[in-house]
């Protein structure tokens, strides 16, 4: 099968159309502009609709309306844009509207930078919008994996009637790599469509999509139903990759493009006689707790590496539950860590130097 | 015996929660009647906004979606762009449309979205208890303007219809009032025109309905109607601000 050299962002857009995306709404922001630009060119040809919104607030609400009317809709943005969408995302979660939201992360807080970062781990896993809700967050590490996860995300959104996050970053979105698309797409027919707004045609009572429940008992039971669903998603969709973990004494944890850099330092460390391995969460929520519960006997310490000031490390600590020390190494503001600095940090740590 | 008045099938059997003398009920009836007369009830999707009318989804006999505060025009855009054959409307208060949702309404008009907007201007925030709205009149008391609105401090009220009529994408904009039966009949015609404009793919249509909020204004229902006529109509003149030739 042939491979195409593609930018991460364009691969995402192409994969989305293959995955069944019919409607795209978005507002320009770097470093994700190639995504809406691709949709503007290609989605109408595929029979779909691209519409540029006046803001991310409008975009997420257009997405809400479109998906409520039965479209397989998506939007994409980058960190500050995602912050603006949070009210709408809370609404999408409350009303259980299937849709996909891409975040090509950049550095923050505030306008921060347009350079790559992973500063939105909290935004992608802790809500940001109000209320008790969870969003399935897929975190690819290569352009190939971006395409595969993107293509599958629409089926996942439909399966659980939930918004899905695809968490990329400026590095992954802008880099070019060969991608291979399967001959067959992962497009799936949607299941139960009885919630979609179609007009009642005088054949059934009017249907309402809503989040407001002023009766505490009703809101509590709705919340508990949502929690049940999040439990199902946790049990079935938690994903992670293990790299050289069998005999690891030093266990790295990293996601997305950072994980690739970490793999390089692991290979380097192994050549220097230090047995290092990696747990790479492929879903940020649900966070893969299980590999931390079954760390190899050889394990001495965990190092969480992120392109931020320490966000995922909270989840790592919760998963490790004090069984061994958890250290954090981060670069931020658009600075990308070098494999050599990670190796150096790890070696110092083993010899008792690093804090 | 001939029937001279009956309840529209455009509304459900649910009793509304509106205060006595509130014109939201009249506005609901007119929208329900218009959709019924045009034979659109089965093919309509309504967008409820945040305000006293949030429960309008319990009252209109059509499929409805609840929208966050101010965002109904964006939600309506998403729906209409997905199912263009359906009739799509928003029902929004003045806090919703003229304050928090200003960007969404202006840009729905700007894109010429083929939707119908029912805009309830009662010059106050009803649901949250009578705070000042962008439409509150100079001198009018509100819980957040205890001495009355001071124009030098808070600005002069926004005239949304005049403003939106200037937007090239807006096809039909009319302001009507609900304070008197004669005016209510005119309001009904305007609402019908708002929907026929959409059926003719005319583009963005908005009908502004001057409305009462006796509770927020601290007046009884009759006083409220009189206050509307004496104070709101002079500032918010009634009439067609923009009309497409063919409708
Ligand atoms: C984001 C957000 N901010 C504030 C509110 C609180 N709120 C509910 S209704 C309302 C005002 C509605 O006033 P208006 O649109 O004039 O409608 P009315 O109640 O007068 O019919 C406000 C501010 C909210 N629900 N959401
Ligand atoms: S508070 Fe005002 S707008 Fe709300 S229902 Fe009562 S009278 Fe009507």
XYZ file of C-alpha atoms and ligand atoms in Angstrom:
636
model
C 0.000 0.000 0.000
C 1.335 3.427 -0.882
C 2.460 5.938 1.679
C 1.951 9.689 1.347
C 4.163 12.356 2.863
C 1.809 14.630 4.783
C 1.775 17.311 7.434
C 0.206 16.110 10.680
C -2.606 18.637 10.453
C -3.498 17.682 6.878
C -3.391 14.002 7.710
C -5.866 14.693 10.507
C -8.233 16.482 8.165
C -8.021 13.796 5.513
C -8.556 11.063 8.081
C -11.572 12.898 9.481
C -13.274 12.878 6.084
C -12.468 9.183 5.737
C -13.901 8.647 9.218
C -17.200 10.112 8.086
C -16.936 13.794 8.987
C -19.639 15.698 7.104
C -19.577 19.157 8.723
C -16.741 21.346 9.968
C -17.021 24.629 11.884
C -13.965 26.534 13.068
C -12.111 29.759 13.659
C -8.508 30.413 12.533
C -5.693 29.928 15.057
C -2.065 28.862 14.698
C -0.760 26.124 14.699
C -3.846 24.310 13.371
C -4.789 26.409 10.323
C -3.973 23.647 7.836
C -6.951 21.700 9.207
C -9.743 24.199 8.355
C -7.927 25.088 5.144
C -7.946 21.448 4.085
C -11.639 21.155 4.930
C -12.440 24.363 3.026
C -10.854 22.762 -0.066
C -11.858 19.145 0.339
C -15.043 18.811 2.386
C -17.413 20.326 -0.207
C -15.972 17.902 -2.800
C -16.889 15.044 -0.475
C -20.448 16.381 -0.197
C -19.921 17.994 3.201
C -19.945 21.539 4.525
C -17.183 23.819 5.786
C -18.164 27.021 7.574
C -15.867 29.589 9.153
C -17.348 30.867 12.398
C -16.945 34.317 13.967
C -15.327 32.837 17.085
C -14.590 29.545 18.782
C -17.691 30.145 20.905
C -19.813 30.266 17.783
C -17.927 27.328 16.234
C -18.630 24.958 19.123
C -22.280 26.020 19.182
C -22.609 25.473 15.434
C -21.102 22.057 16.013
C -23.732 21.434 18.688
C -26.608 22.385 16.379
C -25.209 20.478 13.439
C -24.575 17.269 15.377
C -27.989 17.572 17.061
C -29.489 17.605 13.570
C -27.630 14.389 12.747
C -24.339 15.462 11.167
C -20.986 13.874 11.946
C -19.532 17.229 12.833
C -16.194 18.432 14.124
C -14.197 21.521 14.965
C -10.528 22.105 15.572
C -8.602 24.778 17.385
C -5.577 25.417 19.532
C -5.257 26.087 23.267
C -6.802 29.581 23.726
C -9.561 28.606 21.299
C -10.297 25.484 23.320
C -10.531 27.649 26.435
C -13.269 29.674 24.711
C -15.125 26.506 23.748
C -15.366 25.067 27.235
C -18.914 26.262 27.965
C -20.042 24.599 24.759
C -18.120 21.419 25.505
C -19.823 21.130 28.894
C -23.133 21.474 27.044
C -22.139 18.811 24.475
C -21.228 16.437 27.299
C -24.450 17.152 29.212
C -26.634 16.601 26.163
C -24.545 13.624 24.955
C -23.954 14.903 21.464
C -21.478 12.852 19.417
C -18.845 15.048 17.778
C -15.082 15.469 17.536
C -12.904 18.355 18.742
C -9.238 18.614 17.774
C -6.762 20.577 19.895
C -3.379 21.279 18.325
C -1.807 22.528 21.536
C 0.483 25.531 21.886
C 2.149 27.133 24.899
C 0.221 29.114 27.503
C -1.060 30.588 29.721
C -2.802 33.486 28.013
C -1.808 33.908 24.409
C 1.471 32.249 25.372
C 3.098 31.250 22.135
C 2.300 29.595 18.842
C 5.139 27.133 19.481
C 4.340 23.531 20.435
C 3.508 22.611 24.029
C 1.391 20.205 26.023
C 0.020 22.905 28.252
C -3.563 21.733 27.918
C -3.371 18.343 29.639
C -5.594 19.793 32.356
C -7.957 21.330 29.796
C -8.199 18.014 27.979
C -8.728 15.830 31.036
C -10.225 17.968 33.785
C -13.013 19.616 31.908
C -12.593 23.354 32.024
C -16.275 23.652 31.484
C -18.627 23.409 34.445
C -20.025 20.276 35.970
C -19.150 16.595 36.304
C -18.261 15.352 32.888
C -15.491 13.511 31.128
C -14.333 13.579 27.537
C -12.591 10.679 25.834
C -9.191 12.172 24.874
C -7.099 10.452 22.231
C -3.419 11.395 22.152
C -1.444 10.291 19.087
C 2.352 10.457 18.909
C 2.975 10.169 15.160
C 1.335 11.468 12.017
C 0.285 7.890 11.225
C -1.311 7.464 14.621
C -2.958 10.907 14.309
C -4.643 9.729 11.130
C -5.730 6.408 12.612
C -7.138 7.873 15.812
C -8.850 10.687 13.919
C -10.519 8.254 11.554
C -11.756 6.142 14.427
C -12.880 9.072 16.588
C -16.205 9.500 14.794
C -17.191 5.888 15.423
C -16.216 6.264 19.099
C -18.242 9.481 19.384
C -21.285 7.702 17.945
C -20.778 4.531 19.964
C -20.855 6.366 23.292
C -22.847 9.430 22.227
C -20.059 11.647 23.445
C -17.755 14.405 22.284
C -14.239 13.073 21.625
C -10.997 15.082 21.911
C -8.107 14.455 19.555
C -5.116 15.957 21.353
C -2.266 16.918 19.063
C 0.391 19.595 19.466
C 2.188 22.122 17.315
C 5.065 19.739 16.710
C 2.918 16.839 15.577
C 0.608 19.078 13.578
C 3.371 20.802 11.643
C 5.749 17.890 11.036
C 5.692 15.930 7.791
C 5.799 12.136 7.896
C 4.743 9.323 5.615
C 1.198 8.155 6.278
C -0.603 5.135 5.015
C -4.357 5.114 4.710
C -6.106 1.732 4.620
C -8.046 0.912 1.529
C -11.144 0.552 3.673
C -12.277 3.438 5.803
C -13.406 3.021 9.403
C -16.681 4.772 8.601
C -19.420 3.176 10.636
C -23.124 3.532 10.448
C -24.499 5.333 13.432
C -26.538 3.259 15.850
C -29.600 4.569 17.647
C -30.647 7.844 16.042
C -33.781 8.388 18.062
C -32.420 11.475 19.803
C -31.705 13.466 16.642
C -33.801 16.543 15.877
C -35.608 15.898 12.620
C -38.966 17.617 13.118
C -41.722 15.357 14.499
C -43.728 15.090 11.238
C -46.844 14.678 13.438
C -45.772 11.083 13.998
C -44.274 11.348 17.490
C -44.241 13.819 20.384
C -41.834 16.741 20.013
C -38.280 15.965 21.026
C -36.034 18.212 23.126
C -32.288 18.264 23.551
C -31.552 19.948 26.871
C -29.287 20.048 29.881
C -31.396 21.966 32.412
C -32.963 19.837 35.152
C -34.202 21.954 38.028
C -35.441 18.936 39.985
C -32.381 17.805 42.000
C -33.391 14.141 41.844
C -33.635 14.291 38.038
C -30.303 16.023 37.624
C -28.657 13.610 40.012
C -29.953 10.601 38.112
C -28.873 12.147 34.792
C -25.410 12.705 36.253
C -25.264 9.131 37.491
C -26.196 7.878 34.030
C -23.363 9.962 32.590
C -20.997 8.496 35.195
C -22.083 4.979 34.184
C -21.201 5.795 30.622
C -17.823 7.215 31.658
C -17.259 3.958 33.551
C -17.967 1.963 30.368
C -15.595 4.175 28.390
C -12.897 3.727 31.065
C -13.216 -0.047 31.009
C -13.233 -0.411 27.236
C -11.281 2.438 25.720
C -8.242 3.015 27.955
C -5.202 2.768 25.698
C -1.462 2.848 26.210
C 1.780 1.694 24.650
C 4.645 0.046 26.544
C 8.169 0.532 25.226
C 11.086 -1.556 26.580
C 9.278 -1.953 29.878
C 9.999 -5.647 30.708
C 13.123 -5.154 32.783
C 12.969 -1.374 33.214
C 14.401 0.154 36.365
C 13.611 3.685 35.250
C 10.051 4.124 34.015
C 9.313 7.143 31.856
C 5.788 8.347 31.260
C 5.129 10.708 28.366
C 2.448 11.260 25.739
C 2.252 12.722 22.243
C 5.364 14.086 20.592
C 7.232 14.152 23.917
C 6.946 10.357 24.041
C 8.940 10.123 20.806
C 11.743 12.206 22.231
C 11.699 10.059 25.362
C 12.019 6.900 23.258
C 15.255 8.281 21.834
C 16.676 8.880 25.271
C 15.573 5.427 26.405
C 17.579 3.867 23.556
C 20.512 6.081 24.477
C 20.237 5.242 28.188
C 20.073 1.529 27.443
C 23.339 1.830 25.490
C 24.818 3.467 28.554
C 23.699 0.497 30.657
C 20.666 2.114 32.240
C 17.514 0.014 31.798
C 14.836 2.549 30.960
C 11.329 2.008 29.588
C 8.238 4.022 28.693
C 4.550 3.966 29.458
C 2.854 6.090 26.822
C -0.793 6.962 27.484
C -2.673 6.939 24.171
C -5.798 8.080 25.972
C -5.297 10.948 28.414
C -8.783 10.378 29.764
C -9.325 7.605 30.616
C -5.788 7.627 32.023
C -4.088 4.209 31.857
C -3.742 3.357 35.542
C -3.189 -0.382 35.084
C 0.452 -0.329 33.816
C 1.387 1.694 36.904
C -0.229 -0.887 39.165
C 1.850 -3.630 37.554
C 5.226 -1.934 37.291
C 8.064 -4.450 36.848
C 9.877 -5.696 39.974
C 12.980 -4.024 38.569
C 11.340 -0.576 38.755
C 13.054 2.025 40.927
C 11.538 5.358 39.919
C 9.118 6.983 37.512
C 9.935 10.107 35.512
C 7.064 11.949 33.940
C 8.178 14.107 31.026
C 5.890 16.755 29.609
C 6.081 19.933 27.551
C 4.500 21.918 30.382
C 5.202 22.644 34.050
C 3.761 19.381 35.362
C 0.172 18.393 34.663
C -0.062 14.685 33.749
C 2.331 14.004 36.632
C -0.675 14.387 38.976
C -2.350 11.412 37.306
C 0.892 9.451 37.321
C 1.236 10.002 41.076
C -2.371 8.947 41.630
C -1.735 5.796 39.594
C 1.603 4.937 41.265
C 0.017 5.414 44.700
C 3.353 5.975 46.397
C 4.820 2.610 45.362
C 7.936 4.395 44.112
C 9.174 7.956 43.709
C 7.676 9.947 40.856
C 9.830 12.703 39.361
C 8.920 15.348 36.872
C 10.922 16.794 34.021
C 9.333 19.466 31.880
C 10.136 22.125 29.328
C 7.573 24.713 28.452
C 6.844 27.921 26.607
C 7.482 26.255 23.247
C 10.865 24.764 24.240
C 11.157 21.174 23.065
C 13.243 18.867 25.281
C 16.338 17.232 23.743
C 16.884 13.484 24.184
C 20.338 14.239 25.633
C 19.013 16.448 28.440
C 16.515 13.744 29.394
C 19.265 11.090 29.514
C 21.412 13.382 31.598
C 18.565 14.053 34.037
C 17.827 10.324 34.307
C 21.439 9.350 34.935
C 21.850 12.026 37.587
C 18.686 10.795 39.221
C 19.985 7.229 39.370
C 23.247 8.359 40.906
C 21.320 10.386 43.454
C 22.057 13.805 42.008
C 18.805 15.198 40.644
C 16.048 16.256 42.967
C -72.097 27.425 16.538
C -69.014 28.662 14.770
C -65.624 28.550 16.421
C -64.098 31.995 16.578
C -61.094 31.169 18.696
C -59.314 27.965 19.609
C -56.007 27.056 21.052
C -53.335 26.544 18.443
C -51.925 23.057 17.923
C -48.597 24.860 17.723
C -48.477 24.755 21.517
C -48.481 21.695 23.764
C -50.907 21.112 26.627
C -48.331 22.162 29.232
C -49.323 25.142 31.388
C -46.725 27.901 31.070
C -44.765 29.171 34.067
C -44.855 32.812 32.979
C -45.987 35.501 35.441
C -49.479 36.970 35.087
C -49.447 39.729 32.476
C -46.166 38.577 30.912
C -46.297 38.791 27.123
C -44.043 35.747 26.607
C -47.315 33.757 26.559
C -48.766 35.914 23.773
C -45.541 35.649 21.791
C -45.623 31.857 22.150
C -49.188 31.709 20.897
C -48.381 33.847 17.853
C -45.367 31.730 16.932
C -47.390 28.530 17.435
C -50.262 29.855 15.308
C -47.918 31.004 12.552
C -46.194 27.615 12.344
C -49.549 25.841 12.406
C -51.053 28.035 9.682
C -48.017 27.559 7.474
C -48.170 23.801 8.034
C -44.658 23.762 9.458
C -45.072 22.177 12.884
C -43.778 18.783 11.802
C -40.735 20.209 10.040
C -39.558 22.824 12.480
C -36.627 22.870 14.885
C -36.691 25.619 17.505
C -33.772 26.979 19.520
C -34.624 27.938 23.097
C -32.401 30.506 24.737
C -31.453 31.263 28.330
C -33.939 33.557 30.007
C -37.510 33.197 31.190
C -38.283 31.475 27.909
C -35.833 28.621 28.433
C -38.765 26.291 29.063
C -40.297 27.263 25.726
C -39.241 23.758 24.698
C -42.014 22.465 26.925
C -44.577 24.692 25.216
C -43.870 24.705 21.481
C -45.162 21.647 19.665
C -41.967 21.258 17.653
C -38.541 19.642 18.134
C -36.413 21.975 20.237
C -32.866 22.407 21.443
C -31.701 24.287 24.528
C -28.880 26.727 23.825
C -26.351 28.332 26.173
C -26.901 31.992 26.987
C -26.662 34.040 23.776
C -25.600 31.205 21.474
C -28.924 30.295 19.870
C -28.102 31.944 16.502
C -24.910 29.857 16.237
C -26.781 26.680 17.156
C -29.498 27.576 14.625
C -26.764 28.099 12.030
C -25.412 24.603 12.678
C -28.893 23.100 12.359
C -29.964 25.013 9.259
C -26.672 24.304 7.485
C -27.184 20.604 8.194
C -30.886 20.259 7.400
C -31.713 23.230 5.123
C -35.232 21.913 4.422
C -36.281 22.295 8.036
C -37.662 25.546 9.372
C -35.330 26.797 12.082
C -36.050 29.579 14.550
C -34.547 31.057 17.690
C -36.569 32.575 20.505
C -34.393 34.990 22.480
C -34.703 37.634 25.158
C -32.915 40.987 25.109
C -30.274 39.943 27.618
C -29.613 36.874 25.530
C -29.611 38.547 22.116
C -28.442 42.099 22.832
C -25.817 41.475 25.552
C -24.064 38.130 25.843
C -25.076 36.966 22.363
C -24.391 40.124 20.367
C -21.634 38.549 18.289
C -23.709 35.487 17.429
C -26.765 37.469 16.274
C -24.716 39.972 14.252
C -22.814 37.216 12.474
C -25.863 35.075 11.809
C -27.285 38.166 10.085
C -23.946 38.879 8.442
C -23.845 35.417 6.873
C -27.465 35.836 5.835
C -28.415 32.661 7.695
C -31.797 31.568 6.459
C -33.376 31.434 9.902
C -36.140 33.277 11.755
C -35.338 35.094 14.983
C -38.069 35.917 17.480
C -36.621 38.653 19.679
C -38.427 39.445 22.923
C -37.449 42.932 24.072
C -38.779 43.529 27.582
C -36.085 46.060 28.491
C -34.851 43.983 31.436
C -33.371 40.672 32.577
C -36.499 38.848 33.686
C -35.283 35.459 34.777
C -32.445 36.583 37.014
C -34.679 39.049 38.820
C -34.824 42.397 37.047
C -31.249 43.493 36.351
C -30.390 46.135 33.774
C -30.254 44.980 30.149
C -28.652 46.785 27.179
C -32.245 47.644 26.263
C -33.238 49.138 29.645
C -34.475 52.698 29.059
C -32.734 55.788 30.486
C -34.200 56.417 33.921
C -35.776 52.949 34.091
C -35.098 51.285 37.429
C -33.481 47.869 37.598
C -31.965 45.956 40.502
C -28.490 46.773 39.164
C -29.489 50.337 38.298
C -31.312 51.267 41.511
C -31.461 54.967 40.634
C -32.575 54.193 37.101
C -30.327 53.752 34.070
C -27.895 56.627 33.770
C -27.102 57.031 30.085
C -23.789 58.835 30.770
C -22.644 55.878 32.844
C -24.167 52.833 31.121
C -24.777 54.143 27.630
C -28.012 54.583 25.765
C -30.076 51.465 25.037
C -29.144 49.401 21.998
C -31.598 49.398 19.129
C -30.948 45.912 17.825
C -33.408 46.047 14.931
C -31.965 49.283 13.555
C -28.480 47.871 13.996
C -29.214 44.544 12.307
C -31.156 46.175 9.476
C -27.822 47.772 8.503
C -26.183 44.358 8.122
C -26.137 43.463 4.412
C -27.101 39.818 5.091
C -30.313 40.715 6.930
C -33.363 40.273 4.690
C -36.284 41.141 6.906
C -36.339 43.079 10.180
C -39.493 44.434 11.783
C -40.354 45.761 15.226
C -43.854 45.182 16.591
C -45.481 45.366 20.014
C -47.591 43.056 22.157
C -49.283 45.618 24.398
C -52.683 45.786 22.688
C -54.860 43.458 20.532
C -54.554 45.704 17.472
C -50.774 45.547 17.746
C -50.848 41.834 18.486
C -52.582 41.236 15.140
C -49.778 43.173 13.443
C -47.224 41.179 15.380
C -48.778 37.958 14.084
C -48.445 39.185 10.501
C -44.810 40.038 11.102
C -44.087 36.598 12.568
C -45.799 34.934 9.588
C -43.638 37.047 7.298
C -40.564 36.057 9.286
C -41.268 32.418 8.527
C -42.351 32.884 4.902
C -39.121 34.771 4.339
C -37.280 31.628 5.449
C -39.487 29.399 3.273
C -38.633 31.604 0.282
C -34.934 31.215 1.201
C -34.880 34.958 1.692
C -32.140 34.984 4.323
C -31.963 36.295 7.870
C -35.286 37.419 9.332
C -35.858 38.960 12.754
C -39.059 40.109 14.409
C -38.548 42.212 17.526
C -41.516 42.048 19.880
C -41.763 44.831 22.450
C -42.851 42.930 25.541
C -43.741 43.408 29.166
C -42.118 42.085 32.302
C -44.531 43.202 35.028
C -42.520 41.336 37.659
C -39.193 42.871 36.717
C -40.713 46.299 36.220
C -42.641 46.212 39.522
C -45.943 47.023 37.811
C -49.259 45.233 37.578
C -50.168 43.718 34.198
C -52.297 46.649 32.997
C -49.792 49.256 34.167
C -47.092 47.289 32.390
C -48.962 47.447 29.066
C -49.415 51.178 29.536
C -45.783 51.686 30.506
C -44.692 49.847 27.362
C -46.838 52.060 25.154
C -45.820 55.303 26.859
C -42.093 54.607 27.242
C -40.848 51.859 24.972
C -42.569 52.726 21.705
C -41.176 56.300 21.595
C -37.613 54.963 21.990
C -38.138 51.815 19.922
C -40.332 52.967 16.994
C -42.498 50.256 15.464
C -42.341 49.295 11.826
C -40.496 47.501 9.079
C -36.793 48.296 9.087
C -35.864 46.060 6.222
C -37.858 43.909 3.856
C -37.017 41.727 0.914
C -38.866 42.790 -2.251
C -40.532 39.449 -2.926
C -41.922 38.633 0.541
C -23.288 32.113 30.799
C -24.447 32.538 31.596
N -24.429 33.744 32.216
C -25.480 34.140 32.959
C -26.576 33.340 33.102
C -27.713 33.798 33.987
N -28.887 34.237 33.274
C -29.953 33.443 33.132
S -31.225 34.178 32.365
C -30.371 35.627 32.216
C -30.991 36.856 31.634
C -32.025 36.632 30.634
O -32.608 37.818 30.296
P -33.347 38.026 28.917
O -32.558 37.432 27.804
O -33.640 39.466 28.788
O -34.661 37.147 29.015
P -35.945 37.299 29.955
O -35.649 36.471 31.165
O -36.101 38.764 30.261
O -37.050 36.751 29.150
C -29.110 35.502 32.759
C -28.129 36.606 32.830
C -26.553 32.081 32.445
N -27.557 31.212 32.533
N -25.502 31.734 31.696
S -40.028 37.589 35.153
Fe -40.775 38.953 33.576
S -40.232 37.988 31.624
Fe -40.052 36.448 33.238
S -42.008 35.384 33.226
Fe -42.128 36.998 34.788
S -42.975 38.757 33.727
Fe -42.291 37.328 32.154
